[in-house]
PDB file of C-alpha atoms in Angstrom:
ATOM      1  CA  MET A   1       0.035   0.060   0.093  1.00  0.00           C
ATOM      2  CA  ASN A   2       1.272   3.232  -1.030  1.00  0.00           C
ATOM      3  CA  ASN A   3       0.624   6.749  -0.426  1.00  0.00           C
ATOM      4  CA  THR A   4      -1.736   7.077  -2.725  1.00  0.00           C
ATOM      5  CA  CYS A   5      -4.021   4.113  -1.270  1.00  0.00           C
ATOM      6  CA  GLU A   6      -4.277   6.150   1.813  1.00  0.00           C
ATOM      7  CA  LYS A   7      -6.665   8.654   0.121  1.00  0.00           C
ATOM      8  CA  ALA A   8      -9.412   6.050  -0.529  1.00  0.00           C
ATOM      9  CA  VAL A   9     -11.647   7.430   2.390  1.00  0.00           C
ATOM     10  CA  LEU A  10     -11.037  10.988   1.292  1.00  0.00           C
ATOM     11  CA  TYR A  11     -11.726  10.163  -2.440  1.00  0.00           C
ATOM     12  CA  ALA A  12     -15.227   8.214  -1.188  1.00  0.00           C
ATOM     13  CA  ALA A  13     -16.112  10.997   0.836  1.00  0.00           C
ATOM     14  CA  GLY A  14     -15.280  13.945  -1.920  1.00  0.00           C
ATOM     15  CA  GLU A  15     -13.047  15.941   0.068  1.00  0.00           C
ATOM     16  CA  LEU A  16      -9.811  15.560  -2.787  1.00  0.00           C
ATOM     17  CA  THR A  17      -8.884  18.523  -4.647  1.00  0.00           C
ATOM     18  CA  ALA A  18      -9.251  18.416  -8.346  1.00  0.00           C
ATOM     19  CA  ASP A  19      -5.761  17.440  -9.164  1.00  0.00           C
ATOM     20  CA  GLU A  20      -5.710  14.821  -6.340  1.00  0.00           C
ATOM     21  CA  LYS A  21      -9.076  13.414  -7.417  1.00  0.00           C
ATOM     22  CA  ALA A  22      -7.738  13.199 -11.036  1.00  0.00           C
ATOM     23  CA  ALA A  23      -4.280  11.373  -9.635  1.00  0.00           C
ATOM     24  CA  PHE A  24      -6.282   8.898  -7.559  1.00  0.00           C
ATOM     25  CA  GLU A  25      -8.694   7.956 -10.308  1.00  0.00           C
ATOM     26  CA  THR A  26      -5.816   7.345 -12.536  1.00  0.00           C
ATOM     27  CA  HIS A  27      -4.433   4.999  -9.562  1.00  0.00           C
ATOM     28  CA  LEU A  28      -7.894   3.106  -9.256  1.00  0.00           C
ATOM     29  CA  LYS A  29      -7.457   2.013 -12.969  1.00  0.00           C
ATOM     30  CA  THR A  30      -4.342   0.006 -11.885  1.00  0.00           C
ATOM     31  CA  CYS A  31      -5.099  -0.944  -8.233  1.00  0.00           C
ATOM     32  CA  ALA A  32      -7.692  -3.481  -7.488  1.00  0.00           C
ATOM     33  CA  SER A  33      -7.242  -3.118  -3.750  1.00  0.00           C
ATOM     34  CA  CYS A  34      -8.203   0.467  -3.969  1.00  0.00           C
ATOM     35  CA  ARG A  35     -11.337  -0.160  -6.227  1.00  0.00           C
ATOM     36  CA  ALA A  36     -12.684  -2.564  -3.564  1.00  0.00           C
ATOM     37  CA  GLU A  37     -11.958  -0.276  -0.771  1.00  0.00           C
ATOM     38  CA  VAL A  38     -14.077   2.675  -2.319  1.00  0.00           C
ATOM     39  CA  ALA A  39     -16.795   0.469  -3.436  1.00  0.00           C
ATOM     40  CA  LEU A  40     -16.945  -0.463  -0.004  1.00  0.00           C
ATOM     41  CA  LEU A  41     -17.233   2.607   1.354  1.00  0.00           C
ATOM     42  CA  ASN A  42     -19.916   3.682  -1.427  1.00  0.00           C
ATOM     43  CA  LYS A  43     -22.098   0.685  -0.146  1.00  0.00           C
ATOM     44  CA  THR A  44     -21.665   1.654   3.360  1.00  0.00           C
ATOM     45  CA  GLN A  45     -22.625   5.187   2.688  1.00  0.00           C
ATOM     46  CA  GLU A  46     -25.166   4.128   0.633  1.00  0.00           C
ATOM     47  CA  ALA A  47     -26.776   2.002   3.634  1.00  0.00           C
ATOM     48  CA  LEU A  48     -26.154   4.864   6.122  1.00  0.00           C
ATOM     49  CA  ILE A  49     -28.957   6.909   4.097  1.00  0.00           C
ATOM     50  CA  PRO A  50     -32.550   6.324   5.842  1.00  0.00           C
ATOM     51  CA  PRO A  51     -35.284   5.270   3.408  1.00  0.00           C
ATOM     52  CA  ALA A  52     -38.083   7.567   2.820  1.00  0.00           C
ATOM     53  CA  ALA A  53     -41.096   7.241   4.714  1.00  0.00           C
ATOM     54  CA  PRO A  54     -44.234   6.336   2.153  1.00  0.00           C
ATOM     55  CA  GLY A  55     -46.057   9.459   1.072  1.00  0.00           C
ATOM     56  CA  VAL A  56     -49.086   8.322   2.724  1.00  0.00           C
ATOM     57  CA  VAL A  57     -47.738   8.169   6.133  1.00  0.00           C
ATOM     58  CA  VAL A  58     -46.188  11.642   5.482  1.00  0.00           C
ATOM     59  CA  GLU A  59     -49.027  13.299   4.644  1.00  0.00           C
ATOM     60  CA  GLU A  60     -51.250  11.773   7.777  1.00  0.00           C
ATOM     61  CA  LEU A  61     -48.352  13.033   9.968  1.00  0.00           C
ATOM     62  CA  PHE A  62     -48.285  16.327   8.427  1.00  0.00           C
ATOM     63  CA  ALA A  63     -52.157  16.716   8.663  1.00  0.00           C
ATOM     64  CA  LYS A  64     -52.028  15.686  12.263  1.00  0.00           C
ATOM     65  CA  THR A  65     -49.019  18.250  13.206  1.00  0.00           C
ATOM     66  CA  THR A  66     -50.230  21.209  11.106  1.00  0.00           C
ATOM     67  CA  ARG A  67     -51.896  23.963  12.889  1.00  0.00           C
ATOM     68  CA  LYS A  68     -55.460  24.625  11.265  1.00  0.00           C
ATOM     69  CA  LYS A  69     -55.832  28.444  10.250  1.00  0.00           C
ATOM     70  CA  ILE A  70     -58.588  29.733  12.562  1.00  0.00           C
ATOM     71  CA  SER A  71     -60.545  32.655  11.075  1.00  0.00           C
ATOM     72  CA  PHE A  72     -60.154  35.937  13.029  1.00  0.00           C
ATOM     73  CA  LEU A  73     -63.693  36.596  13.352  1.00  0.00           C
ATOM     74  CA  ALA A  74     -64.445  32.877  14.845  1.00  0.00           C
ATOM     75  CA  VAL A  75     -61.750  33.748  17.710  1.00  0.00           C
ATOM     76  CA  TRP A  76     -62.014  37.299  18.562  1.00  0.00           C
ATOM     77  CA  LYS A  77     -65.723  38.233  17.418  1.00  0.00           C
ATOM     78  CA  THR A  78     -66.876  36.638  21.015  1.00  0.00           C
ATOM     79  CA  ALA A  79     -64.112  38.408  22.854  1.00  0.00           C
ATOM     80  CA  LEU A  80     -64.517  41.733  21.361  1.00  0.00           C
ATOM     81  CA  ALA A  81     -68.532  41.420  22.049  1.00  0.00           C
ATOM     82  CA  GLY A  82     -67.766  40.441  25.878  1.00  0.00           C
ATOM     83  CA  THR A  83     -65.839  43.331  26.241  1.00  0.00           C
ATOM     84  CA  ALA A  84     -68.245  45.622  24.967  1.00  0.00           C
ATOM     85  CA  VAL A  85     -70.961  44.101  27.064  1.00  0.00           C
ATOM     86  CA  LEU A  86     -68.690  44.266  29.899  1.00  0.00           C
ATOM     87  CA  GLY A  87     -67.960  47.983  29.301  1.00  0.00           C
ATOM     88  CA  VAL A  88     -71.673  48.721  29.165  1.00  0.00           C
ATOM     89  CA  GLY A  89     -72.154  46.774  32.241  1.00  0.00           C
ATOM     90  CA  ILE A  90     -69.439  48.393  34.064  1.00  0.00           C
ATOM     91  CA  PHE A  91     -71.025  52.052  32.895  1.00  0.00           C
ATOM     92  CA  PHE A  92     -74.278  51.244  34.217  1.00  0.00           C
ATOM     93  CA  LEU A  93     -73.105  50.135  37.469  1.00  0.00           C
ATOM     94  CA  LEU A  94     -70.817  53.147  37.982  1.00  0.00           C
ATOM     95  CA  ALA A  95     -74.055  55.373  36.921  1.00  0.00           C
ATOM     96  CA  THR A  96     -76.224  53.773  39.531  1.00  0.00           C
ATOM     97  CA  LEU A  97     -73.574  54.411  42.212  1.00  0.00           C
ATOM     98  CA  HIS A  98     -73.491  58.050  41.334  1.00  0.00           C
ATOM     99  CA  PRO A  99     -77.218  58.880  41.521  1.00  0.00           C
ATOM    100  CA  ASP A 100     -76.506  62.669  41.717  1.00  0.00           C
ATOM    101  CA  ARG A 101     -74.992  62.839  38.201  1.00  0.00           C
ATOM    102  CA  ALA A 102     -77.050  63.583  35.497  1.00  0.00           C
ATOM    103  CA  ALA A 103     -78.126  60.370  33.614  1.00  0.00           C
ATOM    104  CA  PHE A 104     -76.822  60.095  30.091  1.00  0.00           C
ATOM    105  CA  ASP A 105     -78.931  58.768  27.184  1.00  0.00           C
ATOM    106  CA  THR A 106     -78.367  54.974  26.297  1.00  0.00           C
ATOM    107  CA  THR A 107     -78.560  55.033  22.779  1.00  0.00           C
ATOM    108  CA  GLU A 108     -75.938  57.686  22.709  1.00  0.00           C
ATOM    109  CA  ILE A 109     -73.849  55.610  24.950  1.00  0.00           C
ATOM    110  CA  VAL A 110     -74.409  52.510  22.884  1.00  0.00           C
ATOM    111  CA  ALA A 111     -73.737  54.404  19.297  1.00  0.00           C
ATOM    112  CA  TYR A 112     -70.540  55.808  20.925  1.00  0.00           C
ATOM    113  CA  MET A 113     -69.319  52.361  22.109  1.00  0.00           C
ATOM    114  CA  SER A 114     -70.372  50.840  18.742  1.00  0.00           C
ATOM    115  CA  GLU A 115     -68.336  53.334  16.753  1.00  0.00           C
ATOM    116  CA  HIS A 116     -65.357  53.294  18.894  1.00  0.00           C
ATOM    117  CA  LEU A 117     -65.514  49.294  19.101  1.00  0.00           C
ATOM    118  CA  ASP A 118     -65.795  49.006  15.193  1.00  0.00           C
ATOM    119  CA  GLU A 119     -62.565  51.533  15.100  1.00  0.00           C
ATOM    120  CA  ASP A 120     -60.868  49.578  17.706  1.00  0.00           C
ATOM    121  CA  TYR A 121     -61.595  46.159  16.109  1.00  0.00           C
ATOM    122  CA  GLN A 122     -60.311  47.280  12.495  1.00  0.00           C
ATOM    123  CA  ASN A 123     -57.169  48.593  13.933  1.00  0.00           C
ATOM    124  CA  PHE A 124     -56.811  45.351  15.761  1.00  0.00           C
ATOM    125  CA  SER A 125     -57.770  43.300  12.824  1.00  0.00           C
ATOM    126  CA  SER A 126     -55.054  45.113  10.434  1.00  0.00           C
ATOM    127  CA  ASP A 127     -52.479  45.040  12.933  1.00  0.00           C
ATOM    128  CA  LEU A 128     -53.100  41.159  13.201  1.00  0.00           C
ATOM    129  CA  GLU A 129     -52.908  40.955   9.393  1.00  0.00           C
ATOM    130  CA  LEU A 130     -49.523  42.616   9.363  1.00  0.00           C
ATOM    131  CA  PHE A 131     -48.382  40.287  12.291  1.00  0.00           C
ATOM    132  CA  GLU A 132     -49.370  37.154  10.280  1.00  0.00           C
ATOM    133  CA  GLU A 133     -47.884  38.547   7.033  1.00  0.00           C
ATOM    134  CA  ASP A 134     -44.760  38.295   8.956  1.00  0.00           C
ATOM    135  CA  PHE A 135     -44.854  34.542   9.369  1.00  0.00           C
TER     136      PHE A 135
END
């Protein structure tokens, strides 16, 4: 075994320079021992590559592990409505605790809250869409 034979592992791993590779390939034509070693190294490398999973298994696994996109309205509509109802409830509770203050017209209050709730909802919705675009 000479110095060239010691490069069989580097050749099989693809780590030789272009000149070294050309010289080793010339050597392979005359050295049966190196040809056998390179063949064994290539078979070993191929054996270490795991087989691909069947497509059906991959699809089922992907379906189970991916998050399904939930509609913004489905998630936040109830929360926003609950917040509005809670705000109105707190307002009326505070209004009853201070009877000396002038009473407010409920239609004005509901209209004001509806206006601002829609505006806040639109701002939040656009912010969320921008956030989701980043992902």
